[in-house]
mmCIF file of C-alpha atoms in Angstrom:
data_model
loop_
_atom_site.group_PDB
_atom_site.id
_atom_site.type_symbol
_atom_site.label_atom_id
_atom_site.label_comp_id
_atom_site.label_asym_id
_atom_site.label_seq_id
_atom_site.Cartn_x
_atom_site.Cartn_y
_atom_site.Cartn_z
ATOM 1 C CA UNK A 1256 0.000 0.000 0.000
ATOM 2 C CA UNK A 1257 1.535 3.310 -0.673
ATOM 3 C CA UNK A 1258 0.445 5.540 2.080
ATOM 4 C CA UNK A 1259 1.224 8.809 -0.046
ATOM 5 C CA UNK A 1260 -2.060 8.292 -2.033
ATOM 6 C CA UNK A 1261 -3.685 8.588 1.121
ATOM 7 C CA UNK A 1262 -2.106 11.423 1.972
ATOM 8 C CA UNK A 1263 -0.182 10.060 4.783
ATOM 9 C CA UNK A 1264 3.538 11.132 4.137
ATOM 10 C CA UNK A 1265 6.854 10.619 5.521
ATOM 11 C CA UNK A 1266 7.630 12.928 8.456
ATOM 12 C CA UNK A 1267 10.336 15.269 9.564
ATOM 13 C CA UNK A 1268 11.411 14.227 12.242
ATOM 14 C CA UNK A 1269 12.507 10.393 11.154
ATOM 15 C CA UNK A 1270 16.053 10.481 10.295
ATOM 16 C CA UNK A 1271 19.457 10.070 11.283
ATOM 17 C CA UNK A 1272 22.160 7.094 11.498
ATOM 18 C CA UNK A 1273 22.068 4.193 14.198
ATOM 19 C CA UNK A 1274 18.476 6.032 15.527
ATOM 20 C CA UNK A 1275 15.130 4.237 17.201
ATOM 21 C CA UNK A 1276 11.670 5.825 17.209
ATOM 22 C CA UNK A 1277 8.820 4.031 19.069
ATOM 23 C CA UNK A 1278 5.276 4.345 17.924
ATOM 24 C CA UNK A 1279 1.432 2.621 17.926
ATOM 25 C CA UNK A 1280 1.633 2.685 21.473
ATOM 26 C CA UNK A 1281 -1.882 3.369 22.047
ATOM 27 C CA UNK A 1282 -4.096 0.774 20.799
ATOM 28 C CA UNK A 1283 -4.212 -3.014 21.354
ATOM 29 C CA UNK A 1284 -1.052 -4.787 22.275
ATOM 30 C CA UNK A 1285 0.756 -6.542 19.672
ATOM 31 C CA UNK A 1286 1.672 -10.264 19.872
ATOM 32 C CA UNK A 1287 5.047 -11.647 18.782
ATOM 33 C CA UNK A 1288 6.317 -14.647 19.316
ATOM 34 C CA UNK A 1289 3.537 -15.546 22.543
ATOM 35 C CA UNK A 1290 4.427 -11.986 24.436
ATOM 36 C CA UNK A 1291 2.914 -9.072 24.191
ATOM 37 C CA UNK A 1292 3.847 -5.471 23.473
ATOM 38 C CA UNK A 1293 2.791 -2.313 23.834
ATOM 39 C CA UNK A 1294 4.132 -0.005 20.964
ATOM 40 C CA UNK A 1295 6.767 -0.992 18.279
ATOM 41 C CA UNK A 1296 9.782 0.105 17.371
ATOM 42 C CA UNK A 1297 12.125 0.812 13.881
ATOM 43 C CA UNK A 1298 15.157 1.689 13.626
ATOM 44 C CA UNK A 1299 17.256 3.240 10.493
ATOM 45 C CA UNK A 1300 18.414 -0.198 9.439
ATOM 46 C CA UNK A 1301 15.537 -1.546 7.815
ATOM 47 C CA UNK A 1302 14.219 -3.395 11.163
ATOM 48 C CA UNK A 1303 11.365 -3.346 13.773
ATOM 49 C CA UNK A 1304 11.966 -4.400 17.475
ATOM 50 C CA UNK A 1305 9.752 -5.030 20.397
ATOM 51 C CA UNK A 1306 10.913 -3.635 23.652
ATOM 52 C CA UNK A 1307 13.597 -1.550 22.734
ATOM 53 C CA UNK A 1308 15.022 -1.514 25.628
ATOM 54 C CA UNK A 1309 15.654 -4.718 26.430
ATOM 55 C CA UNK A 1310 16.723 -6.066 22.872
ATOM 56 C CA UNK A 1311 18.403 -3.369 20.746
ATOM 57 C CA UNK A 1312 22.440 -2.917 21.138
ATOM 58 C CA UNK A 1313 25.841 -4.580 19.551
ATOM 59 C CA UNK A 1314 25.951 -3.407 16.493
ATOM 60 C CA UNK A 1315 22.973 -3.252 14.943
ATOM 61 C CA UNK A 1316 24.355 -1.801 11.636
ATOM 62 C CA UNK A 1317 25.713 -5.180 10.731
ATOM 63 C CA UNK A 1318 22.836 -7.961 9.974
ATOM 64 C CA UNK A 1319 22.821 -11.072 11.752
ATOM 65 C CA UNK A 1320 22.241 -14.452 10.551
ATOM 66 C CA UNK A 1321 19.428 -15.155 12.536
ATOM 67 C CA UNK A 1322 18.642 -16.779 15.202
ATOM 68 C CA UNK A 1323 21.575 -15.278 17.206
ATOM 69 C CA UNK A 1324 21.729 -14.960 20.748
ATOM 70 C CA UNK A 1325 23.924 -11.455 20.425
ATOM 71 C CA UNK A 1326 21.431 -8.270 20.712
ATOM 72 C CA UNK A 1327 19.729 -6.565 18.669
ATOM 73 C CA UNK A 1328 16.886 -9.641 19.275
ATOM 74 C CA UNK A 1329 12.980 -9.896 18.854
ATOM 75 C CA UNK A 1330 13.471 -7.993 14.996
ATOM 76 C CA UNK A 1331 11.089 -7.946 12.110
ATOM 77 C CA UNK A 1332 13.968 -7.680 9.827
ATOM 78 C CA UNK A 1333 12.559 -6.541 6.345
ATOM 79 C CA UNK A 1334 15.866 -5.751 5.062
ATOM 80 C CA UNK A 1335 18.406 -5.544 7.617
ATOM 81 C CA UNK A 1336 21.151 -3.757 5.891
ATOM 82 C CA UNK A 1337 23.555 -0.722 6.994
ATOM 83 C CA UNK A 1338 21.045 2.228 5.912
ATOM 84 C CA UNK A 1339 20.921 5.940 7.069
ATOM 85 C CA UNK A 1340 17.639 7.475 6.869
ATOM 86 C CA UNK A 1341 17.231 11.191 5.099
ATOM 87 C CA UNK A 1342 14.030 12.899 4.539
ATOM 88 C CA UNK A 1343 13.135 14.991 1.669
ATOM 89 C CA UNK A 1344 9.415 16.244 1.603
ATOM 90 C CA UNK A 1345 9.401 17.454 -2.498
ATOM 91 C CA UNK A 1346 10.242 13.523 -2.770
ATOM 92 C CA UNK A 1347 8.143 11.721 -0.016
ATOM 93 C CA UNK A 1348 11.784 10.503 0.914
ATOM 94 C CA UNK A 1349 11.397 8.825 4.816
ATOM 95 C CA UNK A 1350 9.516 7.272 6.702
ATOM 96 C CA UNK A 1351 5.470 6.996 6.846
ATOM 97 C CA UNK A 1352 4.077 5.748 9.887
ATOM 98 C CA UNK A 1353 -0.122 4.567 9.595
ATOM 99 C CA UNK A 1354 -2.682 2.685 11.667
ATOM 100 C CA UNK A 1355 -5.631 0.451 10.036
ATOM 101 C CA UNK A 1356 -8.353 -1.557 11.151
ATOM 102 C CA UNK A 1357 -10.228 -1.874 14.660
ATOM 103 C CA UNK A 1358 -10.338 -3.426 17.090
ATOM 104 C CA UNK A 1359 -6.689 -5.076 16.970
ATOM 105 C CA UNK A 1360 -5.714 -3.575 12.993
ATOM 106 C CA UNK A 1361 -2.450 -3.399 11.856
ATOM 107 C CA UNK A 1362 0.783 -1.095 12.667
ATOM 108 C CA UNK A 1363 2.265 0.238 9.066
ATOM 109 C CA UNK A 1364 5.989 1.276 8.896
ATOM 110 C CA UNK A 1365 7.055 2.539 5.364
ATOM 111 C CA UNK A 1366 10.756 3.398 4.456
ATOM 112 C CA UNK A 1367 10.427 5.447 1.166
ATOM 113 C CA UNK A 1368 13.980 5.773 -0.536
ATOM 114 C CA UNK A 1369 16.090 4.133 1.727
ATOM 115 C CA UNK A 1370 19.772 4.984 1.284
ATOM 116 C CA UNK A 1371 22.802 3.505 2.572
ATOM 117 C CA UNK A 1372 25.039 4.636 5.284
ATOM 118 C CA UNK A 1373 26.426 7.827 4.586
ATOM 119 C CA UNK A 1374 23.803 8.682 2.217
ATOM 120 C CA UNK A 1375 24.019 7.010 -1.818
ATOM 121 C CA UNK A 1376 20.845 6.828 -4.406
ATOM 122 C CA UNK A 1377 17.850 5.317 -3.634
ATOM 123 C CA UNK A 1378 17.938 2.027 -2.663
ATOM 124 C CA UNK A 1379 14.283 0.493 -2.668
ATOM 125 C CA UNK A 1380 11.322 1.058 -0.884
ATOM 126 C CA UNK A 1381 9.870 -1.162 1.729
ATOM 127 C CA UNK A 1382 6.916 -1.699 4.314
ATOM 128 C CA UNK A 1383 6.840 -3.531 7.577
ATOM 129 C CA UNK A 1384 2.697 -4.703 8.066
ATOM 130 C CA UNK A 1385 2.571 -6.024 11.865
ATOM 131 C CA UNK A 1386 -0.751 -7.095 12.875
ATOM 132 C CA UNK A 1387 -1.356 -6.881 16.810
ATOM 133 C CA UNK A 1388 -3.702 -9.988 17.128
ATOM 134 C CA UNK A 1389 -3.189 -14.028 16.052
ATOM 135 C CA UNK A 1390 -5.184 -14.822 13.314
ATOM 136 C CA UNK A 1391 -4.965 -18.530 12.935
ATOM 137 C CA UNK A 1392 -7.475 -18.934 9.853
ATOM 138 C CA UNK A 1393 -6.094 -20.172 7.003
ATOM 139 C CA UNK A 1394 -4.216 -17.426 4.624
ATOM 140 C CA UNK A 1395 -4.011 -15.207 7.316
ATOM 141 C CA UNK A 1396 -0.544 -13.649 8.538
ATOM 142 C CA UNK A 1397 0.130 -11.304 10.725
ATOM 143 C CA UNK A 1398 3.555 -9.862 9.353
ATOM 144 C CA UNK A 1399 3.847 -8.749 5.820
ATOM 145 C CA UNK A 1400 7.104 -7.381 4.251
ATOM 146 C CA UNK A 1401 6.731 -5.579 0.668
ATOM 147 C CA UNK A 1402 8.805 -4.015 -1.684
ATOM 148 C CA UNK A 1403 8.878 -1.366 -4.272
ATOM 149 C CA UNK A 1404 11.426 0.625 -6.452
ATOM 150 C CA UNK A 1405 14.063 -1.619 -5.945
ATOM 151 C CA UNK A 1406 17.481 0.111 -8.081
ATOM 152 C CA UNK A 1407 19.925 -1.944 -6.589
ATOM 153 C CA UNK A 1408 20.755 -5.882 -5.310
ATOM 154 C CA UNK A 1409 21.925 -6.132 -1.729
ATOM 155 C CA UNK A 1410 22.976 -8.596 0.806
ATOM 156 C CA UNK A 1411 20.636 -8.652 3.594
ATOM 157 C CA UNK A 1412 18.814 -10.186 6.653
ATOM 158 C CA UNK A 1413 15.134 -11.008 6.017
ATOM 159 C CA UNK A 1414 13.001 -12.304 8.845
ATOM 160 C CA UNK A 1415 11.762 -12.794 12.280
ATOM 161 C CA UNK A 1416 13.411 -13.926 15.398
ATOM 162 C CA UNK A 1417 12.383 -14.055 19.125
ATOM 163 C CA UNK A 1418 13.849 -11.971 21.621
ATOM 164 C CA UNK A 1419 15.718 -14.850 23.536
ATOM 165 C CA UNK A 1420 17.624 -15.245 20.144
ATOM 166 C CA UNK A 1421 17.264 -18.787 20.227
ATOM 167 C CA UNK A 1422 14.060 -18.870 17.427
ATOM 168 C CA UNK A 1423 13.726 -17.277 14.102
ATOM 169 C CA UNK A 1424 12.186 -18.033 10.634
ATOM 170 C CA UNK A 1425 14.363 -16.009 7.466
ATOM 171 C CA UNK A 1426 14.230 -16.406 3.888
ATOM 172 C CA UNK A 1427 17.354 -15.359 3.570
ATOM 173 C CA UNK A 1428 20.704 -15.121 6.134
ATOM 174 C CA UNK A 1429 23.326 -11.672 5.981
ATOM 175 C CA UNK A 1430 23.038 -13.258 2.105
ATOM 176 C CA UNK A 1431 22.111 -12.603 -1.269
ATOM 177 C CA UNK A 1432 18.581 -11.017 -1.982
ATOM 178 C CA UNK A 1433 19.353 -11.874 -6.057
ATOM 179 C CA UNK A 1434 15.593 -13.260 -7.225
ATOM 180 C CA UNK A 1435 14.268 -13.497 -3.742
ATOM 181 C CA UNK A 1436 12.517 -9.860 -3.616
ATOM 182 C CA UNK A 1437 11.902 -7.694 -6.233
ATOM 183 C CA UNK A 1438 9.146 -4.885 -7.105
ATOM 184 C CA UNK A 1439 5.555 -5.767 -5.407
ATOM 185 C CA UNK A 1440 7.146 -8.632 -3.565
ATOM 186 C CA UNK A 1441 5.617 -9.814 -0.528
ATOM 187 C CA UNK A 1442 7.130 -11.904 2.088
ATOM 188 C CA UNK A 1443 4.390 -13.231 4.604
ATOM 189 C CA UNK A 1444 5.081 -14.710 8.290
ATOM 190 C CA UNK A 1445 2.493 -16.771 10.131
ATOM 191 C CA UNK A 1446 2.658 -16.635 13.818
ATOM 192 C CA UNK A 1447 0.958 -19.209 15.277
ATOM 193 C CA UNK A 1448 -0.623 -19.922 18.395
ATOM 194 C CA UNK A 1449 -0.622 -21.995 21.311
ATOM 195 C CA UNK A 1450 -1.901 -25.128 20.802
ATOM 196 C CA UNK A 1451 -3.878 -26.522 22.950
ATOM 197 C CA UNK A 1452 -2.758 -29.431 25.693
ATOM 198 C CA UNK A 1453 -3.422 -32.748 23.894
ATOM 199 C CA UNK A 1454 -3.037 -35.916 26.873
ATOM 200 C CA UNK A 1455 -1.702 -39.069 24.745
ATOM 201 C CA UNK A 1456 -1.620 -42.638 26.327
ATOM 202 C CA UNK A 1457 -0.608 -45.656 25.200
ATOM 203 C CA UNK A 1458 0.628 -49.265 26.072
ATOM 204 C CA UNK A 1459 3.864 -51.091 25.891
ATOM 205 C CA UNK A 1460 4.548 -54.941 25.552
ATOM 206 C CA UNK A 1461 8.235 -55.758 26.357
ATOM 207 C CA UNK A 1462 9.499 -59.228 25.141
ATOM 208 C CA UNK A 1463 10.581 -61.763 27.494
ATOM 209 C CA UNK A 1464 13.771 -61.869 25.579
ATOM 210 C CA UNK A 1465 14.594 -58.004 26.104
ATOM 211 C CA UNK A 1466 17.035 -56.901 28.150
ATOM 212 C CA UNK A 1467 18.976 -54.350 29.372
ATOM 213 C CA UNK A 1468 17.791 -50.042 28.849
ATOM 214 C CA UNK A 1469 14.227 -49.831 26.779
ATOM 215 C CA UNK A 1470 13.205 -46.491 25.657
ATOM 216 C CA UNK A 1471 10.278 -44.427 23.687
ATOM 217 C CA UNK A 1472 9.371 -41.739 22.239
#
């Protein structure tokens, strides 16, 4: 969705080099990985983080291969790449922040031409869709990544990951991007919930003739 048709345009104050902003704090709380947060954060390199505090440090300008313990942890990594963001309002260059849908909705974050660190031409454009409830019917994810006006191929981190560092789904590691994304790509995530307990019993018959350590599983 490109939140410039509906007149909702990258703002001022969203720029900078190894920089956090934390909004949707008012609302529903969104649910990652089982926990839930209130607010969400992005950063300038092409990642969202829940609690900020807690889980962004180390050097977050260098993507991870994911899962990794080391912080920055709990990341929606759209592109996680060494980017510095600039605003230009004759352009729409920046960032676009929008809210849709109630109750629960969705959390928009849109990076309009993203440059690299140090400022370069225009990278790509790229949104990060978070949804703040579980939807468990089929077809239905709650994280969306999309892409737009993409000029040039980078390496990259694309994914999720939990914020014990010890879980994380990518489609593709600190690695090559070549044919994985390209304009109106979409990369979808489905979180899914708790199942519920199942109790399974069963029998064993052991052999006269067995002997010694008998296990299952």
């Amino acid at each position: 969705v490109n939140l410039e048709a509906f007149g909702i345009l990258a703002q001022a104050g969203i720029t900078g080099d190894t920089v956090q902003f934390t909004a949707f704090a008012t609302g529903d709380l969104f649910n990652y990985y089982g926990d839930q947060y209130a607010g969400m954060s992005f950063v300038d390199d092409g990642f969202a983080i829940f609690d900020l505090a807690s889980n962004y440090g180390g050097s977050p300008w260098v993507p991870q291969e994911i899962p990794d313990a080391d912080v920055p942890n709990n990341v929606l990594a759209a592109f996680w790449q060494d980017f510095e963001l600039f605003y230009d309002a004759a352009t729409n260059q920046g960032v676009s922040l929008a809210t849709a849908g109630a109750p629960g909705g969705w959390a928009i974050v849109e990076y309009d031409d993203v440059e690299l660190w140090g400022g370069s031409p225009a990278i790509m454009d790229f949104e990060i869709v978070m949804a703040r409830a579980v939807n468990d019917a089929p077809g239905a994810y709650e994280i969306v990544y999309a892409y737009d006006n993409i000029n040039y191929v980078l390496p990259a981190t694309i994914g999720v990951e939990n914020a014990a560092g010890t879980a994380a789904t990518a489609l593709v590691n600190n690695g090559d991007t070549t044919g994985l994304i390209s304009d109106g790509s979409m990369v979808c995530f489905d979180l899914v919930g708790a199942a519920n307990p199942v109790t399974i019993s069963f029998q064993v018959t052991v052999d006269a003739a067995a002997h010694g350590v008998l296990s299952n599983s």
